[in-house]
Short mmCIF file of C-alpha atoms in Angstrom, two decimals:
data_model
loop_
_atom_site.label_atom_id
_atom_site.label_comp_id
_atom_site.label_asym_id
_atom_site.label_seq_id
_atom_site.Cartn_x
_atom_site.Cartn_y
_atom_site.Cartn_z
CA THR A 1 177.09 194.52 123.29
CA LYS A 2 178.98 194.86 126.69
CA SER A 3 182.12 193.74 127.39
CA PRO A 4 181.36 191.61 130.79
CA SER A 5 184.41 193.04 132.33
CA PRO A 6 185.38 196.52 131.81
CA SER A 7 188.02 198.35 130.53
CA PRO A 8 191.21 199.04 132.89
CA GLY A 9 190.58 202.83 131.72
CA SER A 10 186.70 202.77 132.82
CA TRP A 11 187.33 201.25 135.83
CA ARG A 12 189.22 203.69 137.24
CA SER A 13 186.80 206.53 136.24
CA SER A 14 183.55 204.31 137.32
CA GLU A 15 185.28 203.57 141.23
CA ASN A 16 183.35 207.14 142.25
CA SER A 17 179.76 205.56 140.70
CA SER A 18 178.85 202.88 143.57
CA SER A 19 176.59 200.68 140.98
CA GLU A 20 179.76 199.92 138.50
CA GLY A 21 181.90 199.91 141.91
CA ASN A 22 179.70 196.94 142.88
CA ALA A 23 179.38 195.07 139.36
CA LEU A 24 183.33 195.35 139.53
CA ARG A 25 183.45 193.81 143.07
CA ARG A 26 181.22 191.18 142.06
CA GLY A 27 183.29 190.20 139.04
CA PRO A 28 182.60 189.50 135.74
CA TYR A 29 180.93 185.62 136.75
CA ARG A 30 178.36 187.26 138.88
CA ARG A 31 175.16 188.62 138.06
CA ALA A 32 173.28 191.76 139.63
CA LYS A 33 169.81 190.73 141.10
CA SER A 34 168.55 193.06 138.32
CA GLU A 35 169.94 191.11 135.62
CA MET A 36 168.64 187.97 137.60
CA SER A 37 165.10 188.87 137.00
CA GLU A 38 165.14 189.35 133.47
CA PRO A 39 163.68 186.60 131.48
CA ARG A 40 166.01 183.47 130.48
CA GLN A 41 165.77 181.03 127.90
CA GLY A 42 164.53 177.58 130.12
CA ARG A 43 162.94 179.62 132.99
CA THR A 44 159.53 178.01 132.34
CA SER A 45 161.25 174.60 132.82
CA SER A 46 163.04 175.49 136.28
CA THR A 47 159.17 177.41 137.24
CA GLY A 48 157.76 173.29 136.50
CA GLU A 49 160.28 172.41 138.61
CA GLU A 50 160.33 174.75 141.33
CA GLU A 51 156.45 174.18 141.36
CA GLU A 52 157.48 170.14 141.53
CA SER A 53 159.36 170.79 144.30
CA LEU A 54 156.85 173.12 146.26
CA ALA A 55 154.28 170.33 145.98
CA ILE A 56 156.69 167.61 147.28
CA LEU A 57 157.76 169.67 150.16
CA ARG A 58 154.02 170.26 151.17
CA ARG A 59 153.36 166.50 150.85
CA HIS A 60 155.93 165.82 152.66
CA VAL A 61 155.00 168.27 155.55
CA MET A 62 151.34 166.94 155.44
CA ASN A 63 152.36 163.57 155.93
CA GLU A 64 154.50 164.55 158.87
CA LEU A 65 151.41 166.25 160.23
CA LEU A 66 149.12 163.54 159.98
CA ASP A 67 152.21 161.02 161.43
CA THR A 68 152.56 163.31 164.77
CA GLU A 69 148.43 163.91 165.04
CA ARG A 70 148.29 159.75 164.55
CA ALA A 71 150.73 159.62 167.05
CA TYR A 72 149.27 161.68 169.69
CA VAL A 73 145.72 160.02 169.54
CA GLU A 74 147.53 156.88 169.99
CA GLU A 75 149.59 157.95 172.96
CA LEU A 76 146.07 159.28 174.30
CA LEU A 77 144.50 155.89 174.15
CA CYS A 78 147.62 153.82 175.57
CA VAL A 79 147.39 156.29 178.52
CA LEU A 80 143.48 156.05 178.71
CA GLU A 81 143.84 152.03 178.30
CA GLY A 82 147.14 151.66 179.92
CA TYR A 83 146.59 153.74 183.14
CA ALA A 84 143.52 155.39 183.51
CA ALA A 85 141.05 152.89 182.93
CA GLU A 86 143.52 150.10 185.00
CA MET A 87 142.68 152.48 188.08
CA ASP A 88 138.95 150.86 187.83
CA ASN A 89 140.47 147.43 187.30
CA PRO A 90 139.39 145.60 190.74
CA LEU A 91 142.94 143.17 190.15
CA MET A 92 144.78 146.30 190.26
CA ALA A 93 142.94 147.70 193.28
CA HIS A 94 145.95 146.54 195.57
CA LEU A 95 148.58 148.57 193.86
CA ILE A 96 146.80 151.71 194.12
CA SER A 97 148.23 153.79 197.12
CA THR A 98 145.20 155.58 199.65
CA GLY A 99 146.46 158.54 198.40
CA LEU A 100 145.41 157.85 195.18
CA GLN A 101 142.14 155.97 195.17
CA ASN A 102 139.25 158.32 193.49
CA LYS A 103 141.80 160.37 192.03
CA LYS A 104 141.37 159.37 188.44
CA ASN A 105 139.57 162.51 187.17
CA ILE A 106 142.82 164.32 188.76
CA LEU A 107 145.46 162.80 187.51
CA PHE A 108 144.10 162.55 183.74
CA GLY A 109 142.39 165.70 183.86
CA ASN A 110 139.81 165.81 180.39
CA MET A 111 142.56 163.32 178.83
CA GLU A 112 139.47 161.03 177.62
CA GLU A 113 137.77 164.49 176.11
CA ILE A 114 140.76 165.60 174.62
CA TYR A 115 141.12 162.14 172.99
CA HIS A 116 138.07 161.72 171.60
CA PHE A 117 138.35 165.20 169.94
CA HIS A 118 141.00 164.33 168.57
CA ASN A 119 140.59 160.98 167.37
CA ARG A 120 137.09 161.52 166.33
CA ILE A 121 137.19 164.95 164.66
CA PHE A 122 140.38 166.51 164.47
CA LEU A 123 142.41 163.88 162.90
CA ARG A 124 139.71 162.89 160.08
CA GLU A 125 139.62 166.67 159.38
CA LEU A 126 143.34 166.24 158.78
CA GLU A 127 143.64 163.46 156.59
CA SER A 128 140.55 165.21 154.38
CA CYS A 129 143.18 167.89 153.62
CA ILE A 130 145.69 165.41 152.64
CA ASP A 131 145.38 165.98 148.65
CA CYS A 132 144.93 170.22 149.21
CA PRO A 133 147.05 171.02 152.38
CA GLU A 134 146.70 174.42 151.41
CA LEU A 135 143.11 173.98 153.59
CA VAL A 136 144.85 172.53 156.82
CA GLY A 137 144.39 175.99 158.46
CA ARG A 138 140.68 175.82 157.77
CA CYS A 139 140.86 172.53 160.24
CA PHE A 140 142.51 174.55 163.15
CA LEU A 141 140.29 177.75 162.70
CA GLU A 142 137.32 175.97 162.05
CA ARG A 143 137.92 173.95 165.78
CA MET A 144 139.23 176.88 167.42
CA GLU A 145 136.29 176.31 170.02
CA GLU A 146 136.97 172.84 170.40
CA PHE A 147 140.23 173.69 171.15
CA GLN A 148 139.42 175.34 174.52
CA ILE A 149 139.18 171.67 176.08
CA TYR A 150 142.90 172.35 176.76
CA GLU A 151 142.08 175.30 178.77
CA LYS A 152 140.63 172.94 181.09
CA TYR A 153 143.24 170.15 180.65
CA CYS A 154 145.83 173.41 181.64
CA GLN A 155 144.07 174.58 184.60
CA ASN A 156 144.14 170.77 186.32
CA LYS A 157 147.64 170.11 185.13
CA PRO A 158 148.90 171.92 188.45
CA ARG A 159 146.71 169.49 190.51
CA SER A 160 147.61 166.33 188.38
CA GLU A 161 151.32 166.96 188.91
CA SER A 162 151.03 167.27 192.43
CA LEU A 163 149.39 164.22 192.60
CA TRP A 164 151.93 162.44 190.51
CA ARG A 165 154.47 164.02 192.77
CA GLN A 166 152.92 162.32 196.02
CA CYS A 167 152.18 159.05 194.40
CA SER A 168 154.65 158.71 191.51
CA ASP A 169 156.42 155.83 193.34
CA CYS A 170 153.06 153.46 193.80
CA PRO A 171 153.60 150.16 192.42
CA PHE A 172 150.29 150.46 190.50
CA PHE A 173 151.92 153.21 188.48
CA GLN A 174 155.25 151.07 188.21
CA GLU A 175 153.18 147.79 186.92
CA CYS A 176 151.44 149.83 184.36
CA GLN A 177 154.67 151.01 183.03
CA LYS A 178 156.33 147.36 182.53
CA LYS A 179 152.62 145.81 181.24
CA LEU A 180 152.96 148.70 178.26
CA ASP A 181 156.65 148.68 177.69
CA HIS A 182 157.09 152.05 178.13
CA LYS A 183 160.73 153.19 178.92
CA LEU A 184 159.15 156.64 180.16
CA SER A 185 157.09 156.73 183.70
CA LEU A 186 153.26 158.40 183.35
CA ASP A 187 154.36 161.59 183.68
CA SER A 188 156.27 162.31 180.38
CA TYR A 189 152.39 161.41 178.95
CA LEU A 190 150.27 163.70 181.12
#
């Protein structure tokens, strides 16, 4: 059996050999990568612990993804009910400036379509993967075409932003924001 540290005589002669020189610089308590890959006792229990750790991490990531998707769906609904629907409310009509009248589709684009896709389809598919997180990628891939609804939304975005800049001080928006108890104005949600 080799001694963990070389004898003083072999130390000088091994300085020319790079692998032995590396071993010396590591010191007697550090193992080389090649030594670490050798099987050791207790390795199976640490592998089990690693697998359990990975399973916990996967569950955490899956829960985070689901929480985020649910929050997104809730925020979309909140904007649609708290602002878009209120634009059709006769009791709020007096607060809507003339520059904003009949421009709900410009301001919100196809947000309602996005909401329905996420609420009726995508969120449910993600929820079905809760016990099998490795299938989440398939949800995105299988719905790739449906995600094209964002193309329409993005194409409308400059028009929406321009309308918002023109009408952001409209009392209608301030009233809706107050009713919803939102700290942020509508443009933060668009």
